[in-house]
Tab-separated table of C-alpha atoms in Angstrom:
chain	number	residue	atom	x	y	z
A	16	MET	CA	-13.756	-15.002	3.174
A	17	LYS	CA	-13.442	-16.744	1.476
A	18	ASP	CA	-14.281	-18.143	-1.742
A	19	LYS	CA	-17.192	-15.724	-2.105
A	20	LYS	CA	-17.086	-12.346	-3.847
A	21	ALA	CA	-17.101	-9.552	-1.259
A	22	ILE	CA	-19.591	-6.763	-1.962
A	23	LEU	CA	-19.768	-3.603	0.155
A	24	VAL	CA	-23.197	-1.981	0.460
A	25	VAL	CA	-22.967	1.739	1.328
A	26	GLU	CA	-26.519	2.755	2.279
A	27	ASP	CA	-27.717	4.983	5.129
A	28	GLU	CA	-31.323	3.709	5.121
A	29	PRO	CA	-31.304	0.730	7.546
A	30	LEU	CA	-34.112	-1.163	5.829
A	31	LEU	CA	-32.515	-0.933	2.390
A	32	GLU	CA	-29.131	-1.815	3.835
A	33	LYS	CA	-30.506	-5.024	5.377
A	34	THR	CA	-32.484	-5.888	2.244
A	35	PHE	CA	-29.516	-5.563	-0.080
A	36	ALA	CA	-27.265	-7.531	2.298
A	37	HIS	CA	-29.874	-10.292	2.597
A	38	LEU	CA	-30.290	-10.593	-1.177
A	39	LEU	CA	-26.546	-10.634	-1.838
A	40	ALA	CA	-26.000	-13.352	0.781
A	41	LEU	CA	-28.882	-15.324	-0.740
A	42	TRP	CA	-27.179	-15.162	-4.154
A	43	GLY	CA	-23.908	-16.514	-2.769
A	44	TYR	CA	-21.965	-13.282	-2.200
A	45	TYR	CA	-20.228	-12.076	0.947
A	46	PRO	CA	-21.967	-8.798	1.911
A	47	LEU	CA	-20.474	-6.050	4.067
A	48	THR	CA	-22.357	-2.890	5.018
A	49	ALA	CA	-21.569	0.746	5.773
A	50	SER	CA	-23.902	3.669	6.411
A	51	THR	CA	-21.381	6.465	5.815
A	52	GLY	CA	-18.513	7.230	3.470
A	53	ALA	CA	-16.029	7.154	6.338
A	54	GLN	CA	-17.108	3.640	7.268
A	55	ALA	CA	-16.870	2.572	3.629
A	56	LEU	CA	-13.263	3.806	3.321
A	57	GLU	CA	-12.308	2.056	6.567
A	58	ILE	CA	-13.813	-1.255	5.415
A	59	ALA	CA	-12.028	-0.919	2.066
A	60	ARG	CA	-8.750	-0.609	3.990
A	61	GLN	CA	-9.578	-3.694	6.041
A	62	GLU	CA	-11.069	-6.079	3.487
A	63	PRO	CA	-10.213	-7.015	-0.114
A	64	LEU	CA	-13.443	-6.075	-1.946
A	65	ASP	CA	-14.817	-7.139	-5.320
A	66	LEU	CA	-17.602	-4.565	-5.749
A	67	VAL	CA	-19.192	-1.532	-4.055
A	68	LEU	CA	-22.928	-0.844	-4.199
A	69	MET	CA	-23.275	2.828	-3.222
A	70	ASP	CA	-26.214	5.169	-2.624
A	71	ASN	CA	-25.551	8.502	-4.306
A	72	HIS	CA	-26.878	10.363	-1.222
A	73	LEU	CA	-24.692	9.791	1.823
A	74	PRO	CA	-24.887	11.753	5.093
A	75	ASP	CA	-21.202	12.647	5.428
A	76	ILE	CA	-19.733	12.848	1.910
A	77	GLU	CA	-20.773	13.385	-1.689
A	78	ALA	CA	-20.888	10.050	-3.502
A	79	PHE	CA	-18.699	11.324	-6.342
A	80	HIS	CA	-16.043	12.478	-3.864
A	81	LEU	CA	-16.092	9.054	-2.184
A	82	LEU	CA	-15.707	7.449	-5.596
A	83	LYS	CA	-12.625	9.608	-6.254
A	84	GLN	CA	-11.182	8.449	-2.929
A	85	PHE	CA	-11.512	4.839	-4.084
A	86	ARG	CA	-9.911	5.674	-7.426
A	87	LYS	CA	-6.893	7.377	-5.769
A	88	ASN	CA	-5.910	4.307	-3.738
A	89	LEU	CA	-3.730	1.769	-5.554
A	90	PHE	CA	-5.609	-1.175	-4.046
A	91	THR	CA	-9.102	0.126	-4.872
A	92	THR	CA	-8.426	2.082	-8.054
A	93	ASN	CA	-9.908	-0.720	-10.167
A	94	LEU	CA	-12.674	-1.614	-7.710
A	95	PRO	CA	-16.019	-1.496	-9.595
A	96	VAL	CA	-18.746	0.756	-8.154
A	97	ILE	CA	-22.493	0.736	-8.862
A	98	PHE	CA	-24.450	3.868	-7.925
A	99	LEU	CA	-28.012	3.689	-6.615
A	100	ILE	CA	-29.799	6.821	-7.859
A	101	GLU	CA	-33.295	8.146	-7.174
A	102	LYS	CA	-34.296	9.653	-10.501
A	103	LYS	CA	-33.504	9.346	-14.183
A	104	GLY	CA	-32.528	13.013	-14.419
A	105	PHE	CA	-29.426	12.231	-12.363
A	106	ARG	CA	-27.991	10.267	-15.290
A	107	ARG	CA	-26.912	13.456	-17.076
A	108	GLU	CA	-24.964	14.493	-13.980
A	109	LEU	CA	-23.155	11.134	-14.090
A	110	MET	CA	-21.736	11.974	-17.512
A	111	GLN	CA	-20.480	15.386	-16.392
A	112	LYS	CA	-18.322	14.177	-13.510
A	113	GLU	CA	-14.594	13.533	-13.597
A	114	ALA	CA	-14.975	10.150	-11.866
A	115	VAL	CA	-17.933	8.035	-12.942
A	116	PRO	CA	-19.243	4.735	-11.546
A	117	ASP	CA	-19.094	1.492	-13.510
A	118	ASP	CA	-22.897	1.201	-13.576
A	119	TYR	CA	-26.054	2.543	-11.949
A	120	LEU	CA	-29.502	1.413	-10.824
A	121	ILE	CA	-32.576	3.588	-10.278
A	122	LYS	CA	-34.412	3.187	-6.957
A	123	PRO	CA	-36.600	1.418	-6.089
A	124	VAL	CA	-34.396	-1.387	-7.353
A	125	ASP	CA	-35.857	-4.519	-8.874
A	126	PRO	CA	-34.055	-7.556	-7.322
A	127	LEU	CA	-33.605	-9.228	-10.716
A	128	ASP	CA	-32.033	-6.053	-12.157
A	129	LEU	CA	-29.749	-5.822	-9.133
A	130	ARG	CA	-28.531	-9.393	-9.505
A	131	LEU	CA	-27.962	-9.036	-13.246
A	132	ARG	CA	-26.040	-5.748	-12.914
A	133	VAL	CA	-23.875	-7.121	-10.115
A	134	GLU	CA	-22.984	-10.271	-12.046
A	135	MET	CA	-22.327	-8.352	-15.261
A	136	VAL	CA	-20.055	-5.792	-13.581
A	137	LEU	CA	-18.088	-8.493	-11.742
A	138	HIS	CA	-17.654	-10.513	-14.919
A	139	ARG	CA	-16.627	-7.483	-16.962
A	140	THR	CA	-14.145	-6.304	-14.340
A	141	GLU	CA	-12.503	-9.705	-13.973
A	142	HIS	CA	-12.223	-10.090	-17.734
A	143	GLN	CA	-10.874	-6.602	-18.438
A	144	LEU	CA	-8.454	-6.152	-15.584
A	145	GLN	CA	-7.083	-9.654	-15.236
A	146	ALA	CA	-6.028	-8.669	-11.751
A	147	ASN	CA	-3.935	-11.152	-9.827
A	148	PRO	CA	-6.449	-13.097	-7.685
A	149	LEU	CA	-4.028	-13.360	-4.774
A	150	THR	CA	-2.670	-9.829	-4.375
A	151	ARG	CA	-5.486	-8.012	-6.241
A	152	LEU	CA	-2.857	-5.972	-8.076
A	153	PRO	CA	-3.316	-5.360	-11.813
A	154	GLY	CA	-1.756	-8.089	-13.945
A	155	GLY	CA	-1.316	-9.437	-17.435
A	156	LEU	CA	-3.111	-7.396	-20.055
A	157	THR	CA	-3.510	-4.371	-17.775
A	158	ILE	CA	0.264	-4.113	-17.236
A	159	GLU	CA	0.987	-4.393	-20.955
A	160	LYS	CA	-1.558	-1.728	-21.872
A	161	GLU	CA	-0.304	0.611	-19.154
A	162	ILE	CA	3.300	0.368	-20.406
A	163	GLU	CA	2.151	0.971	-23.989
A	164	ARG	CA	0.110	3.994	-22.923
A	165	ARG	CA	3.068	5.545	-21.138
A	166	LEU	CA	5.432	4.846	-24.019
A	167	GLU	CA	3.037	6.533	-26.441
A	168	SER	CA	2.870	9.626	-24.224
A	169	HIS	CA	6.691	10.033	-24.551
A	170	GLY	CA	6.933	11.215	-20.963
A	171	PRO	CA	9.670	10.219	-18.478
A	172	LEU	CA	9.307	6.510	-17.727
A	173	SER	CA	11.061	3.911	-15.616
A	174	VAL	CA	9.953	0.271	-15.777
A	175	CYS	CA	11.145	-1.752	-12.781
A	176	HIS	CA	10.891	-5.554	-12.983
A	177	LEU	CA	11.050	-7.189	-9.548
A	178	ASP	CA	11.795	-10.862	-8.991
A	179	ILE	CA	11.938	-12.812	-5.706
A	180	ASP	CA	15.031	-15.004	-5.900
A	181	HIS	CA	14.745	-18.557	-4.515
A	182	PHE	CA	11.003	-18.205	-3.941
A	183	LYS	CA	10.298	-21.671	-5.361
A	184	SER	CA	12.587	-23.365	-2.837
A	185	PHE	CA	10.834	-21.492	-0.015
A	186	ASN	CA	7.451	-22.522	-1.426
A	187	ASP	CA	8.572	-26.171	-1.610
A	188	ALA	CA	9.936	-26.154	1.941
A	189	TYR	CA	7.184	-24.187	3.714
A	190	GLY	CA	4.096	-24.858	1.588
A	191	TYR	CA	1.977	-22.750	-0.740
A	192	GLN	CA	0.108	-20.960	2.067
A	193	GLN	CA	3.331	-19.571	3.511
A	194	GLY	CA	4.406	-18.752	-0.034
A	195	ASN	CA	1.174	-16.804	-0.521
A	196	ASN	CA	1.927	-14.902	2.685
A	197	VAL	CA	5.279	-13.856	1.210
A	198	LEU	CA	3.586	-12.626	-1.983
A	199	HIS	CA	1.042	-10.683	0.109
A	200	GLN	CA	3.886	-9.144	2.104
A	201	VAL	CA	5.861	-8.160	-0.995
A	202	SER	CA	2.801	-6.600	-2.655
A	203	ARG	CA	2.233	-4.432	0.441
A	204	ILE	CA	5.898	-3.454	0.580
A	205	LEU	CA	5.797	-2.302	-3.036
A	206	VAL	CA	2.499	-0.421	-2.755
A	207	ASN	CA	3.526	1.319	0.479
A	208	THR	CA	6.924	2.202	-0.995
A	209	VAL	CA	5.433	3.698	-4.160
A	210	GLN	CA	2.830	5.635	-2.182
A	211	SER	CA	5.524	7.065	0.102
A	212	PHE	CA	8.308	7.756	-2.413
A	213	GLY	CA	6.724	7.746	-5.869
A	214	ASN	CA	4.443	9.935	-7.942
A	215	GLU	CA	0.677	9.946	-7.605
A	216	THR	CA	0.397	8.358	-11.064
A	217	ASP	CA	2.892	5.538	-10.414
A	218	PHE	CA	1.736	1.974	-11.029
A	219	VAL	CA	2.288	-1.349	-9.252
A	220	GLY	CA	1.411	-4.635	-10.952
A	221	HIS	CA	1.743	-8.371	-10.290
A	222	ILE	CA	2.876	-10.138	-13.452
A	223	GLY	CA	2.368	-13.532	-11.825
A	224	GLY	CA	4.136	-15.900	-9.452
A	225	ASP	CA	7.041	-14.055	-7.827
A	226	ASP	CA	7.314	-11.375	-10.533
A	227	PHE	CA	6.108	-7.818	-9.949
A	228	ILE	CA	6.429	-4.532	-11.829
A	229	ILE	CA	6.584	-0.843	-10.897
A	230	LEU	CA	6.090	2.000	-13.372
A	231	THR	CA	7.508	5.304	-12.180
A	232	THR	CA	9.784	8.097	-13.459
A	233	PRO	CA	13.614	8.076	-13.594
A	234	ASP	CA	13.905	10.698	-10.845
A	235	ARG	CA	11.974	8.505	-8.372
A	236	GLU	CA	13.329	5.146	-9.548
A	237	GLU	CA	16.402	4.759	-7.345
A	238	GLU	CA	14.764	5.783	-4.091
A	239	ILE	CA	11.800	3.469	-4.721
A	240	CYS	CA	14.006	0.504	-5.610
A	241	LEU	CA	16.417	0.931	-2.715
A	242	HIS	CA	13.645	1.392	-0.180
A	243	ALA	CA	11.788	-1.675	-1.515
A	244	ILE	CA	14.989	-3.728	-1.116
A	245	GLN	CA	15.529	-2.389	2.367
A	246	GLU	CA	12.004	-3.261	3.499
A	247	PHE	CA	12.178	-6.694	1.824
A	248	ASP	CA	15.425	-7.597	3.588
A	249	ARG	CA	14.043	-6.319	6.886
A	250	LEU	CA	10.704	-8.151	6.805
A	251	ILE	CA	11.101	-11.329	4.757
A	252	PRO	CA	13.401	-13.139	7.261
A	253	PHE	CA	10.430	-13.229	9.623
A	254	HIS	CA	8.779	-15.794	7.302
A	255	TYR	CA	11.513	-18.346	8.092
A	256	ASN	CA	11.880	-20.440	11.224
A	257	GLN	CA	14.831	-19.812	13.531
A	258	GLU	CA	16.711	-22.934	12.437
A	259	ASP	CA	16.783	-21.902	8.769
A	260	LEU	CA	17.695	-18.329	9.666
A	261	LYS	CA	20.705	-19.524	11.639
A	262	LYS	CA	21.861	-21.786	8.789
A	263	ARG	CA	21.257	-18.998	6.243
A	264	HIS	CA	19.964	-21.581	3.780
A	265	LEU	CA	17.156	-24.080	3.121
A	266	SER	CA	17.622	-27.813	2.693
A	267	VAL	CA	15.061	-29.091	0.176
A	268	ARG	CA	14.727	-32.624	-1.182
A	269	ASN	CA	14.400	-32.679	-4.972
A	270	ARG	CA	12.474	-35.131	-7.166
A	271	MET	CA	15.425	-37.500	-7.268
A	272	GLY	CA	15.386	-37.730	-3.475
A	273	LYS	CA	18.610	-35.766	-3.062
A	274	THR	CA	18.857	-32.872	-0.630
A	275	GLN	CA	19.808	-29.503	-2.118
A	276	ARG	CA	20.801	-26.261	-0.423
A	277	PHE	CA	19.171	-22.989	-1.429
A	278	PRO	CA	19.954	-19.465	-0.188
A	279	LEU	CA	17.323	-17.419	1.618
A	280	MET	CA	15.073	-15.247	-0.532
A	281	THR	CA	16.394	-11.998	-1.931
A	282	LEU	CA	14.924	-9.357	-4.218
A	283	SER	CA	16.306	-8.531	-7.664
A	284	ILE	CA	15.156	-5.358	-9.415
A	285	ALA	CA	15.968	-4.702	-13.073
A	286	ALA	CA	15.128	-1.117	-14.043
A	287	VAL	CA	14.775	0.224	-17.582
A	288	ASN	CA	14.224	3.937	-18.180
A	289	ASN	CA	14.246	6.470	-20.996
A	290	ALA	CA	16.547	8.978	-19.286
A	291	LYS	CA	19.399	8.326	-21.757
A	292	ARG	CA	17.745	6.325	-24.514
A	293	SER	CA	14.387	6.073	-26.230
A	294	LEU	CA	12.184	3.061	-25.575
A	295	GLU	CA	10.349	2.183	-28.758
A	296	ASN	CA	7.944	-0.518	-27.530
A	297	THR	CA	7.202	-3.034	-24.807
A	298	LEU	CA	9.272	-5.697	-26.577
A	299	ARG	CA	12.391	-3.537	-26.382
A	300	VAL	CA	11.728	-2.835	-22.705
A	301	SER	CA	11.456	-6.583	-22.045
A	302	GLU	CA	14.688	-7.301	-23.930
A	303	ILE	CA	16.683	-4.772	-21.910
A	304	ALA	CA	15.133	-5.987	-18.650
A	305	SER	CA	16.066	-9.593	-19.534
A	306	GLU	CA	19.697	-8.590	-20.059
A	307	ILE	CA	19.796	-6.918	-16.650
A	308	LYS	CA	18.098	-9.898	-14.976
A	309	LYS	CA	20.745	-12.266	-16.375
A	310	PHE	CA	23.465	-10.094	-14.838
A	311	LEU	CA	21.660	-10.046	-11.498
A	312	LYS	CA	21.011	-13.806	-11.512
A	313	ASN	CA	24.720	-14.505	-12.028
A	314	ARG	CA	25.787	-12.630	-8.929
A	315	ILE	CA	27.035	-14.461	-5.846
A	316	PRO	CA	24.005	-15.989	-4.039
A	317	SER	CA	25.084	-14.620	-0.660
A	318	SER	CA	25.418	-11.048	-1.974
A	319	GLY	CA	21.867	-10.178	-0.945
A	320	SER	CA	19.129	-8.220	-2.651
A	321	ALA	CA	20.169	-5.926	-5.483
A	322	TYR	CA	18.947	-3.256	-7.853
A	323	LEU	CA	20.460	-2.557	-11.248
A	324	THR	CA	19.391	0.113	-13.699
A	325	ASP	CA	20.314	0.266	-17.359
A	326	ARG	CA	22.421	3.423	-17.751
A	327	ARG	CA	23.544	2.842	-21.310
A	328	GLY	CA	23.153	5.223	-24.177
A	329	GLY	CA	24.200	3.383	-27.314
A	330	GLU	CA	27.112	1.395	-25.923
A	331	SER	CA	26.833	-1.929	-24.093
A	332	GLN	CA	28.116	-1.209	-20.652
A	333	GLY	CA	26.589	-1.354	-17.204
A	334	ARG	CA	27.368	-0.894	-13.576
A	335	GLU	CA	27.041	-3.088	-10.538
A	336	ALA	CA	23.915	-2.577	-8.491
A	337	ARG	CA	23.841	-0.899	-5.145
A	338	LYS	CA	23.072	-3.313	-2.356
A	339	ALA	CA	20.448	-2.941	0.338
A	340	GLU	CA	23.005	-2.276	3.056
A	341	THR	CA	23.924	1.043	1.397
A	342	ALA	CA	20.319	2.069	0.945
A	343	GLY	CA	19.939	4.285	4.014
A	344	LEU	CA	17.680	7.248	3.492
A	345	PRO	CA	18.938	10.805	4.106
A	346	ARG	CA	18.382	12.324	7.522
A	347	ILE	CA	16.995	9.137	9.053
A	348	PRO	CA	20.246	7.312	9.828
A	349	GLU	CA	18.515	4.725	12.035
A	350	LEU	CA	17.100	3.107	8.900
A	351	LYS	CA	20.535	2.024	7.697
A	352	ASN	CA	20.547	-0.816	10.206
A	353	PRO	CA	16.891	-1.596	10.815
A	354	SER	CA	15.958	-3.452	13.974
A	355	LYS	CA	14.044	-6.695	14.307
A	356	PRO	CA	10.526	-6.949	12.885
A	357	LEU	CA	7.766	-5.725	15.181
A	358	GLY	CA	6.302	-9.223	15.531
A	359	GLN	CA	9.602	-10.614	16.756
A	360	LEU	CA	9.911	-7.829	19.339
A	361	LEU	CA	6.405	-8.639	20.593
A	362	LEU	CA	7.251	-12.321	20.976
A	363	GLU	CA	10.568	-11.632	22.712
A	364	SER	CA	8.783	-9.268	25.116
A	365	ARG	CA	6.173	-12.002	25.722
A	366	LEU	CA	3.378	-9.552	25.040
A	367	ILE	CA	1.577	-11.911	22.655
A	368	GLN	CA	1.570	-15.632	21.895
A	369	PRO	CA	2.846	-17.114	18.595
A	370	HIS	CA	-0.657	-18.120	17.463
A	371	GLN	CA	-1.908	-14.564	18.091
A	372	LEU	CA	0.946	-13.116	16.029
A	373	GLU	CA	0.264	-15.586	13.219
A	374	GLU	CA	-3.395	-14.511	13.075
A	375	ALA	CA	-2.413	-10.822	13.159
A	376	LEU	CA	0.135	-11.321	10.376
A	377	ARG	CA	-2.451	-13.000	8.149
A	378	LYS	CA	-4.811	-10.055	8.582
A	379	HIS	CA	-1.933	-7.614	8.081
A	380	TRP	CA	-0.760	-9.195	4.805
A	381	ARG	CA	-4.248	-9.474	3.349
A	382	SER	CA	-5.724	-6.157	4.463
A	383	GLY	CA	-2.764	-3.901	3.682
A	384	ASN	CA	-2.977	-2.233	7.102
A	385	ARG	CA	0.205	-1.777	9.068
A	386	LEU	CA	0.865	-4.594	11.534
A	387	GLY	CA	0.637	-2.176	14.464
A	388	GLN	CA	-2.797	-0.994	13.353
A	389	THR	CA	-3.944	-4.614	13.054
A	390	LEU	CA	-2.652	-5.418	16.546
A	391	LEU	CA	-4.556	-2.458	17.986
A	392	GLN	CA	-7.773	-3.471	16.214
A	393	MET	CA	-7.432	-7.002	17.581
A	394	LYS	CA	-6.756	-5.489	21.054
A	395	LEU	CA	-3.573	-7.529	21.454
A	396	VAL	CA	-1.555	-4.493	22.594
A	397	ASP	CA	-2.384	-0.989	23.805
A	398	ALA	CA	-1.331	2.176	21.995
A	399	ASP	CA	1.376	3.158	24.508
A	400	THR	CA	3.060	-0.256	24.384
A	401	LEU	CA	2.899	-0.269	20.602
A	402	GLY	CA	4.420	3.224	20.468
A	403	ARG	CA	7.392	2.208	22.593
A	404	LEU	CA	7.998	-0.932	20.545
A	405	LEU	CA	7.812	0.934	17.238
A	406	SER	CA	10.213	3.531	18.615
A	407	ARG	CA	12.653	0.766	19.492
A	408	GLN	CA	12.219	-0.858	16.090
A	409	LEU	CA	12.626	2.297	13.997
A	410	GLY	CA	15.153	4.104	16.158
A	411	ILE	CA	12.874	7.165	16.197
A	412	PRO	CA	11.735	8.862	19.454
A	413	TYR	CA	8.189	8.177	20.644
A	414	VAL	CA	6.402	11.237	22.028
A	415	LYS	CA	3.160	11.536	23.957
A	416	LEU	CA	1.467	14.778	22.984
A	417	GLN	CA	-0.752	15.260	26.046
A	418	ASP	CA	-0.674	19.031	26.698
A	419	ALA	CA	1.921	19.916	24.048
A	420	PRO	CA	1.166	23.485	22.884
A	421	PHE	CA	0.993	24.550	19.267
A	422	PRO	CA	4.083	26.670	18.386
A	423	GLU	CA	2.624	30.115	17.665
A	424	GLU	CA	4.992	30.930	14.815
A	425	LEU	CA	3.867	27.829	12.859
A	426	LYS	CA	0.099	28.291	13.006
A	427	GLU	CA	-0.057	30.029	9.652
A	428	ASP	CA	2.218	27.576	7.833
A	429	LEU	CA	0.756	24.421	9.403
A	430	PRO	CA	-2.969	24.913	10.135
A	431	GLU	CA	-4.752	22.315	12.243
A	432	PRO	CA	-6.969	20.817	9.502
A	433	TRP	CA	-3.843	20.105	7.454
A	434	LEU	CA	-2.145	18.521	10.482
A	435	LYS	CA	-5.088	16.185	11.020
A	436	GLU	CA	-5.290	15.257	7.343
A	437	ASN	CA	-1.589	14.361	7.193
A	438	GLY	CA	-1.128	12.886	10.692
A	439	VAL	CA	1.501	15.268	12.060
A	440	PHE	CA	1.940	17.779	14.914
A	441	PRO	CA	4.811	20.239	15.554
A	442	VAL	CA	6.061	19.388	19.044
A	443	GLU	CA	8.907	21.845	19.515
A	444	LYS	CA	10.824	24.419	17.465
A	445	ASN	CA	14.400	24.927	18.615
A	446	GLY	CA	16.186	27.400	16.377
A	447	SER	CA	16.155	25.940	12.877
A	448	THR	CA	15.222	22.437	14.078
A	449	LEU	CA	11.593	21.317	14.281
A	450	SER	CA	10.572	18.195	16.204
A	451	LEU	CA	7.595	16.840	14.280
A	452	ALA	CA	5.359	14.140	15.761
A	453	MET	CA	4.151	11.886	12.938
A	454	VAL	CA	1.835	8.904	12.640
A	455	ASN	CA	4.181	7.711	9.879
A	456	PRO	CA	7.639	9.146	10.667
A	457	LEU	CA	9.083	7.500	7.530
A	458	ASP	CA	6.960	9.606	5.188
A	459	ARG	CA	9.684	11.694	3.591
A	460	LYS	CA	7.257	13.566	1.340
A	461	ILE	CA	5.605	15.189	4.332
A	462	ILE	CA	8.990	15.854	5.960
A	463	GLN	CA	10.298	17.559	2.829
A	464	TRP	CA	7.109	19.585	2.404
A	465	VAL	CA	7.199	20.815	6.029
A	466	GLU	CA	10.891	21.707	5.693
A	467	LYS	CA	10.180	23.718	2.566
A	468	LYS	CA	7.184	25.430	4.152
A	469	THR	CA	8.815	26.290	7.502
A	470	GLY	CA	12.490	26.612	6.540
A	471	CYS	CA	13.369	24.242	9.394
A	472	GLN	CA	15.178	20.924	9.449
A	473	VAL	CA	12.615	18.359	10.581
A	474	LYS	CA	13.442	15.820	13.270
A	475	PRO	CA	10.708	13.147	12.958
A	476	CYS	CA	9.149	11.617	16.063
A	477	LEU	CA	6.525	8.898	16.417
A	478	THR	CA	3.023	9.394	17.800
A	479	MET	CA	-0.137	7.271	17.768
A	480	GLU	CA	-2.970	8.263	15.421
A	481	LYS	CA	-5.651	8.094	18.124
A	482	GLU	CA	-3.627	10.296	20.480
A	483	LEU	CA	-2.977	12.817	17.697
A	484	ASP	CA	-6.696	13.033	16.842
A	485	GLN	CA	-7.593	13.506	20.510
A	486	HIS	CA	-4.953	16.196	20.994
A	487	LEU	CA	-6.027	18.137	17.917
A	488	GLY	CA	-9.625	17.829	19.050
A	489	GLN	CA	-8.764	19.388	22.399
A	490	LEU	CA	-6.946	22.276	20.717
A	491	ASN	CA	-9.802	22.775	18.291
A	492	ASN	CA	-12.241	23.207	21.181
A	493	THR	CA	-10.467	26.373	22.227
A	494	GLU	CA	-9.654	28.116	18.950
A	495	SER	CA	-9.579	27.723	15.157
A	496	HIS	CA	-6.461	28.135	13.044
A	497	GLY	CA	-7.839	28.825	9.588
A	498	THR	CA	-8.333	26.709	6.512
A	499	PRO	CA	-6.193	23.832	5.298
A	500	THR	CA	-3.147	24.542	3.211
A	501	GLN	CA	-3.242	22.434	0.053
A	502	ILE	CA	-0.264	20.141	-0.379
A	503	PRO	CA	0.742	19.524	-4.009
A	504	ARG	CA	-1.094	16.514	-5.442
A	505	ASP	CA	2.060	14.519	-6.125
A	506	GLN	CA	3.062	14.985	-2.487
A	507	GLU	CA	-0.197	13.976	-0.832
A	508	ARG	CA	0.239	11.573	2.029
A	509	HIS	CA	-1.471	8.199	1.683
A	510	ARG	CA	-2.479	6.967	5.092
A	511	HIS	CA	-2.953	3.254	5.460
């Protein structure tokens, strides 16, 4: 897309939808259209957007609820939204809602007003947020203000500075486009990790270049950092060619014409928290983080990715970071030695061609969707083949639901609407062990919540989202199992 600003028009009247899209294209924007809230959310998952123009009357969802959905997602939380309203009296209702749009226009809309409001909102958003133009994550001023706000609240806080070691040498050897792909990949790793293992209010920012930041709480810090390292070390090697992977280093010619060797990229995470000491201001946080970074940078280059947290009270002492190879997550032992990336498995199985994988990876890194979901959308693989490959990659059984019955004793604890919302289905209960089919079998929040609710130890299995929806639909045709159980807000599952 794209040098043009992408604007999503959410309007269920076909004539207005076409008119708005035509005008936006005429003014040099890249218009996308949706007639329902569900379509709008799907497009937002697929495309990096700059603005949403939304009718306040949609056929399938209240506009304010759709707005809250945008605000909950880390990638769209700062996405500006302009409401199209039908009467002036609706303005008072705008002020009474928890989530409010960035601007509004009263229908029928004057084209000049529309153009002015769009340009003003885009300019204001870009100026205020200073979001990183590549990853679309908050940057600069936004990060600084967010740290200050959390320090002033005196709540539990952990500030994690993340740095990609040897990124410059990779950028020099492979070119800026491949370097951008790495930054896209890392941003997705961090967002997905925080959404799966962090709090709902956690924050991910892109300081610039190869520096990122995560704001969380001390109790979630270690799991987030170790999982981010694990995913980085699993996925980043796929950005190198086979020759460099075998050598375990890059040979790059410097400005003097001499060839230098550089290790492959690793991830360093310096964490600063207020568990044992008070953090007075952002300057003090930066000072402590710099000390930790110096320690990490002096480690042996071949020692791999590392995470180090400051555990000092008043004395100056530290501890060596845990490495990625010890970062296995409880009760999913297969993750300790993760298999090859999905793309590599596809190539080795000769299911797709290299150019097809390259195109799929570009869409995957930029959209934030999982690679498997992108492959299905591009119709490069079918769901059954993808399921078997993912099972092989993750070391988690792949199950086909087909006619799997709903365990009677679990109907009250796990009602069908909740299962659909969270992408899970109880396959079999054997004593105190529950086999749970999951669209995302690595989502430990859901696993822990189900274990607490049922009193069973969950054995996660993999299933495809489409098959799960079809199976639940078949069950729903025969009987209803009540209303959804509400999962605590900080344990909601974010589906990508």
